[in-house]
């Protein structure tokens, strides 16, 4: 009944402390179906709670004792209490998105207790626009952020009339659902998700943390000789400090069509436009605080690699991820110039990535990705400045409208893991024609995080103007 | 900056596990003042949160490391985050007391993380009757249940027009407040409360756990020869099993006048009537479950001792507590007979208590009070049956109407600590002419706990009929 915990997951558990809870989150917004009764949200909560059988992933918790010789093992929770994990809550008035984000910030700030299975879900009512929200929280030792979002999506249907649909934590048959999202991973059953967990960002780093120091040093040296797109020499900013355990979450979406419009008019990609929005917003934000560095901010951007390219064991299904260090051009006053600089930097980075061996990609990604975990190794190599300033991920999601038991999903926003030295994480996911941004930061290190939403909006408008739209 | 933790508090910390969180709680209900605006609850929350200086009791957390030689010490939280501790929440619709009790049950089920100061408070809106609730949670290592309730009361005023009143966790001047509750402890400042913490129930037991085994065995023997009111031989019931970490809380109040009426007509005390209500309710409840023992249930009832009588170091101000084992007469079908049996049993118990030495009282109370902690010692002495079946406490509170910044307190209900072998705890407190019952149980061991509220009501009516009222 006891299972060993793999080294990567163990790494996440051991790296965790009060200031760095290691869980990812998701915020989903649903519209009630036509004719929903007064008790609709309660019934939705009860459907989420009253699950016949819970999938094993959601029943195990980490355990360490003399009997396990001090090793962390997974143990089934023999007193599993679904009411601890699936919750029904409501927003204080006036029930704006602001109150919702405050609640998510608070829920995301609290560590999951190891003595119970490492997940929680909260069905939230009281939004004044009548929508229903669901915040979910899963430890990175179980799934990473991308897998967590896909797991949530995997129970949805494109059919608004379908009913009796399972909760994400319910045990499901292995066969792919016909109505699953129209993407290669959409039909993945829960067991698939847990088996082929996509090792992004932090996961790669923890895997690489076990690599011989000499290899890391060698790679480090070679990376320093690469193009500036791979620079490990980002400027010091307020984002690159030790963090506290207080989180602030901000989220908003913009029509993908608007980003595509800017991309078409300027010969750049949607992802470039996402990065340009972030660049302009960060420039304004840091200037407000009189903390804008003279040189450009560098963003770590995970990019997808196909399985052959990556050669990683965890890369089944083409989901492996390498990373590119993108110069955001925050020192440039002109939005069009920033977008152009980002486009060039991203292109250079991807070219370099394609010329590297899988082991190099792994080690380079690791070097860049986890100053908190690899910090000592980096300092040994004489690297003392932050390798990059923030993480911006963009994960494609379902393109069509999806439903859960008739409730229409109107938006889905990821909550990520800030770590020491990396106080802000921006993760975007596309859904049904929207680009949904989720900004997760340490509340103390990144003050007034929510103003970034306004600055992102301002920047998209500025880019449209610059592109002549 | 580091302070040792006293042995009693250490006992509570070490006894704690996932199934036995060692925190006490309080639920307070307030009526908004006349002319309260739409944002009243938010403003109340902000007043609770935006405290100039937090009292030291609420800033420290337990810490253990190599530097402290493995000993638990109190350490100030150098990243104290008030937003983690003071929260603003809302009830799902329809916002009945039922939804409030569900939320309190959930909040009370979750352990406080040692890595932060050991308390939380949640300001709760969304009750359909327009009232505002506050649930507070404090670790027993900081204060016991009685002190916690008094601490909450100590910031209140009898003046509905007073404003700028402090939150319970705010640093306050030592001088007693003129407007404080009209009771001997009412004016206690926070520092008083923490210094003279009243060691009730569990606390006495942990203190006694350090006593020599021979003394315990001797006392145990002598106790067995005492009157049946002190029996350590309660019947086995479903209440006397190991518990899980799931809590259910139920609360309701009845006019003290009704209890006094029954007492006057029958020559019994208000406390006897409280116990008779519990007795009748437990009889019906256990009979429903086909689990009513043939012999009477025994309740542990803490009783106040004056300082001279108790001679306990912690008994400053006459707050020390001994305990009496009261036979509840649950085997008797007649309500009047049950009340009469309780009256006799209580009287016998108090007489025996008054004839005992302070050390005997301490040891006897300890023997009775903590099977979870003293279990091994008791088994060594050949005592294998539960010493009693449940705990019923009755703590007097303020007799007049009190306010917090104009909000009228309409009721205050204690949440207690179930432990292994003692799955149900009933604590009552009187306030402003009401007897407020708080029932805290393990949700799995004590199913449908909330029906006890109906049975308590039924029993009070039956007692009134029996008394000819």
mmCIF file of N, CA, C and O in Angstrom, chain B residues 71-111:
data_model
loop_
_atom_site.group_PDB
_atom_site.id
_atom_site.type_symbol
_atom_site.label_atom_id
_atom_site.label_comp_id
_atom_site.label_asym_id
_atom_site.label_seq_id
_atom_site.Cartn_x
_atom_site.Cartn_y
_atom_site.Cartn_z
ATOM 1 N N UNK B 71 14.350 21.264 21.205
ATOM 2 C CA UNK B 71 13.248 21.710 22.064
ATOM 3 C C UNK B 71 12.320 22.639 21.292
ATOM 4 O O UNK B 71 12.759 23.411 20.445
ATOM 5 N N UNK B 72 11.034 22.553 21.618
ATOM 6 C CA UNK B 72 10.075 23.494 21.041
ATOM 7 C C UNK B 72 10.223 24.837 21.748
ATOM 8 O O UNK B 72 10.232 24.893 22.976
ATOM 9 N N UNK B 73 10.349 25.893 20.969
ATOM 10 C CA UNK B 73 10.407 27.243 21.548
ATOM 11 C C UNK B 73 9.419 28.134 20.800
ATOM 12 O O UNK B 73 8.998 27.823 19.693
ATOM 13 N N UNK B 74 9.041 29.228 21.433
ATOM 14 C CA UNK B 74 8.248 30.251 20.746
ATOM 15 C C UNK B 74 9.198 31.178 20.020
ATOM 16 O O UNK B 74 10.185 31.638 20.598
ATOM 17 N N UNK B 75 8.856 31.491 18.794
ATOM 18 C CA UNK B 75 9.683 32.389 18.005
ATOM 19 C C UNK B 75 8.755 33.425 17.374
ATOM 20 O O UNK B 75 7.695 33.067 16.872
ATOM 21 N N UNK B 76 9.153 34.704 17.394
ATOM 22 C CA UNK B 76 8.300 35.681 16.718
ATOM 23 C C UNK B 76 8.314 35.430 15.212
ATOM 24 O O UNK B 76 9.327 35.013 14.669
ATOM 25 N N UNK B 77 7.193 35.645 14.562
ATOM 26 C CA UNK B 77 7.096 35.443 13.119
ATOM 27 C C UNK B 77 7.609 36.699 12.423
ATOM 28 O O UNK B 77 6.932 37.720 12.391
ATOM 29 N N UNK B 78 8.810 36.612 11.870
ATOM 30 C CA UNK B 78 9.383 37.832 11.286
ATOM 31 C C UNK B 78 8.799 38.149 9.911
ATOM 32 O O UNK B 78 9.152 39.145 9.293
ATOM 33 N N UNK B 79 7.901 37.301 9.415
ATOM 34 C CA UNK B 79 7.188 37.631 8.175
ATOM 35 C C UNK B 79 5.690 37.618 8.429
ATOM 36 O O UNK B 79 4.894 37.172 7.590
ATOM 37 N N UNK B 80 5.302 38.062 9.618
ATOM 38 C CA UNK B 80 3.895 38.026 9.996
ATOM 39 C C UNK B 80 3.030 38.689 8.921
ATOM 40 O O UNK B 80 3.298 39.796 8.478
ATOM 41 N N UNK B 81 1.986 38.001 8.517
ATOM 42 C CA UNK B 81 1.126 38.474 7.428
ATOM 43 C C UNK B 81 -0.312 38.466 7.920
ATOM 44 O O UNK B 81 -0.979 37.434 7.944
ATOM 45 N N UNK B 82 -0.794 39.623 8.324
ATOM 46 C CA UNK B 82 -2.122 39.707 8.939
ATOM 47 C C UNK B 82 -3.201 39.153 8.019
ATOM 48 O O UNK B 82 -4.183 38.567 8.481
ATOM 49 N N UNK B 83 -3.014 39.281 6.700
ATOM 50 C CA UNK B 83 -4.041 38.782 5.776
ATOM 51 C C UNK B 83 -4.152 37.259 5.784
ATOM 52 O O UNK B 83 -5.142 36.707 5.335
ATOM 53 N N UNK B 84 -3.101 36.604 6.269
ATOM 54 C CA UNK B 84 -3.221 35.154 6.434
ATOM 55 C C UNK B 84 -4.102 34.816 7.631
ATOM 56 O O UNK B 84 -4.785 33.795 7.640
ATOM 57 N N UNK B 85 -4.100 35.670 8.622
ATOM 58 C CA UNK B 85 -4.768 35.348 9.886
ATOM 59 C C UNK B 85 -6.186 35.914 9.980
ATOM 60 O O UNK B 85 -7.048 35.321 10.606
ATOM 61 N N UNK B 86 -6.401 37.083 9.404
ATOM 62 C CA UNK B 86 -7.731 37.705 9.468
ATOM 63 C C UNK B 86 -8.342 37.660 8.075
ATOM 64 O O UNK B 86 -7.776 38.210 7.130
ATOM 65 N N UNK B 87 -9.454 37.002 7.952
ATOM 66 C CA UNK B 87 -10.027 36.696 6.640
ATOM 67 C C UNK B 87 -11.453 37.209 6.505
ATOM 68 O O UNK B 87 -12.152 37.385 7.486
ATOM 69 N N UNK B 88 -11.847 37.407 5.282
ATOM 70 C CA UNK B 88 -13.198 37.876 4.986
ATOM 71 C C UNK B 88 -13.834 36.834 4.089
ATOM 72 O O UNK B 88 -13.326 36.539 3.021
ATOM 73 N N UNK B 89 -14.937 36.276 4.520
ATOM 74 C CA UNK B 89 -15.553 35.213 3.738
ATOM 75 C C UNK B 89 -17.059 35.430 3.661
ATOM 76 O O UNK B 89 -17.594 36.360 4.254
ATOM 77 N N UNK B 90 -17.734 34.593 2.902
ATOM 78 C CA UNK B 90 -19.183 34.733 2.751
ATOM 79 C C UNK B 90 -19.806 33.352 2.679
ATOM 80 O O UNK B 90 -19.142 32.371 2.358
ATOM 81 N N UNK B 91 -21.099 33.296 3.005
ATOM 82 C CA UNK B 91 -21.805 32.019 2.984
ATOM 83 C C UNK B 91 -22.449 31.792 1.625
ATOM 84 O O UNK B 91 -22.969 32.731 1.014
ATOM 85 N N UNK B 92 -22.450 30.544 1.154
ATOM 86 C CA UNK B 92 -23.265 30.221 -0.024
ATOM 87 C C UNK B 92 -24.747 30.444 0.292
ATOM 88 O O UNK B 92 -25.144 30.442 1.461
ATOM 89 N N UNK B 93 -25.532 30.667 -0.743
ATOM 90 C CA UNK B 93 -26.968 30.779 -0.538
ATOM 91 C C UNK B 93 -27.531 29.452 -0.066
ATOM 92 O O UNK B 93 -26.966 28.411 -0.393
ATOM 93 N N UNK B 94 -28.640 29.388 0.652
ATOM 94 C CA UNK B 94 -29.458 30.540 1.014
ATOM 95 C C UNK B 94 -28.987 31.292 2.263
ATOM 96 O O UNK B 94 -29.691 32.164 2.712
ATOM 97 N N UNK B 95 -27.816 30.995 2.784
ATOM 98 C CA UNK B 95 -27.281 31.772 3.897
ATOM 99 C C UNK B 95 -28.008 31.543 5.216
ATOM 100 O O UNK B 95 -28.168 32.451 6.021
ATOM 101 N N UNK B 96 -28.436 30.289 5.413
ATOM 102 C CA UNK B 96 -29.073 29.969 6.686
ATOM 103 C C UNK B 96 -28.002 29.685 7.731
ATOM 104 O O UNK B 96 -26.819 29.610 7.425
ATOM 105 N N UNK B 97 -28.458 29.485 8.980
ATOM 106 C CA UNK B 97 -27.529 29.074 10.035
ATOM 107 C C UNK B 97 -26.856 27.762 9.629
ATOM 108 O O UNK B 97 -25.688 27.514 9.937
ATOM 109 N N UNK B 98 -27.581 26.949 8.901
ATOM 110 C CA UNK B 98 -27.026 25.679 8.439
ATOM 111 C C UNK B 98 -25.746 25.869 7.621
ATOM 112 O O UNK B 98 -24.748 25.168 7.816
ATOM 113 N N UNK B 99 -25.772 26.829 6.683
ATOM 114 C CA UNK B 99 -24.574 27.094 5.878
ATOM 115 C C UNK B 99 -23.457 27.648 6.763
ATOM 116 O O UNK B 99 -22.275 27.359 6.555
ATOM 117 N N UNK B 100 -23.836 28.462 7.760
ATOM 118 C CA UNK B 100 -22.829 29.006 8.673
ATOM 119 C C UNK B 100 -22.152 27.885 9.468
ATOM 120 O O UNK B 100 -20.928 27.855 9.622
ATOM 121 N N UNK B 101 -22.964 26.957 9.969
ATOM 122 C CA UNK B 101 -22.395 25.865 10.761
ATOM 123 C C UNK B 101 -21.529 24.954 9.894
ATOM 124 O O UNK B 101 -20.510 24.426 10.355
ATOM 125 N N UNK B 102 -21.909 24.790 8.635
ATOM 126 C CA UNK B 102 -21.078 23.991 7.719
ATOM 127 C C UNK B 102 -19.710 24.642 7.524
ATOM 128 O O UNK B 102 -18.682 23.974 7.542
ATOM 129 N N UNK B 103 -19.728 25.968 7.337
ATOM 130 C CA UNK B 103 -18.452 26.671 7.164
ATOM 131 C C UNK B 103 -17.603 26.551 8.434
ATOM 132 O O UNK B 103 -16.406 26.254 8.371
ATOM 133 N N UNK B 104 -18.226 26.750 9.591
ATOM 134 C CA UNK B 104 -17.475 26.641 10.854
ATOM 135 C C UNK B 104 -16.938 25.224 11.039
ATOM 136 O O UNK B 104 -15.813 25.045 11.525
ATOM 137 N N UNK B 105 -17.715 24.235 10.660
ATOM 138 C CA UNK B 105 -17.248 22.848 10.769
ATOM 139 C C UNK B 105 -15.982 22.666 9.956
ATOM 140 O O UNK B 105 -15.008 22.054 10.409
ATOM 141 N N UNK B 106 -15.991 23.213 8.740
ATOM 142 C CA UNK B 106 -14.846 23.043 7.851
ATOM 143 C C UNK B 106 -13.639 23.805 8.392
ATOM 144 O O UNK B 106 -12.526 23.282 8.440
ATOM 145 N N UNK B 107 -13.881 25.047 8.817
ATOM 146 C CA UNK B 107 -12.766 25.843 9.335
ATOM 147 C C UNK B 107 -12.182 25.186 10.583
ATOM 148 O O UNK B 107 -10.970 25.214 10.805
ATOM 149 N N UNK B 108 -13.048 24.576 11.391
ATOM 150 C CA UNK B 108 -12.579 23.989 12.639
ATOM 151 C C UNK B 108 -11.867 22.652 12.413
ATOM 152 O O UNK B 108 -11.168 22.164 13.296
ATOM 153 N N UNK B 109 -12.047 22.061 11.234
ATOM 154 C CA UNK B 109 -11.438 20.755 10.943
ATOM 155 C C UNK B 109 -9.965 20.865 10.571
ATOM 156 O O UNK B 109 -9.233 19.884 10.647
ATOM 157 N N UNK B 110 -9.540 22.043 10.131
ATOM 158 C CA UNK B 110 -8.203 22.178 9.571
ATOM 159 C C UNK B 110 -7.201 22.596 10.644
ATOM 160 O O UNK B 110 -7.445 23.523 11.401
ATOM 161 N N UNK B 111 -6.090 21.890 10.684
ATOM 162 C CA UNK B 111 -5.034 22.211 11.658
ATOM 163 C C UNK B 111 -4.386 23.541 11.363
ATOM 164 O O UNK B 111 -4.222 23.924 10.208
#
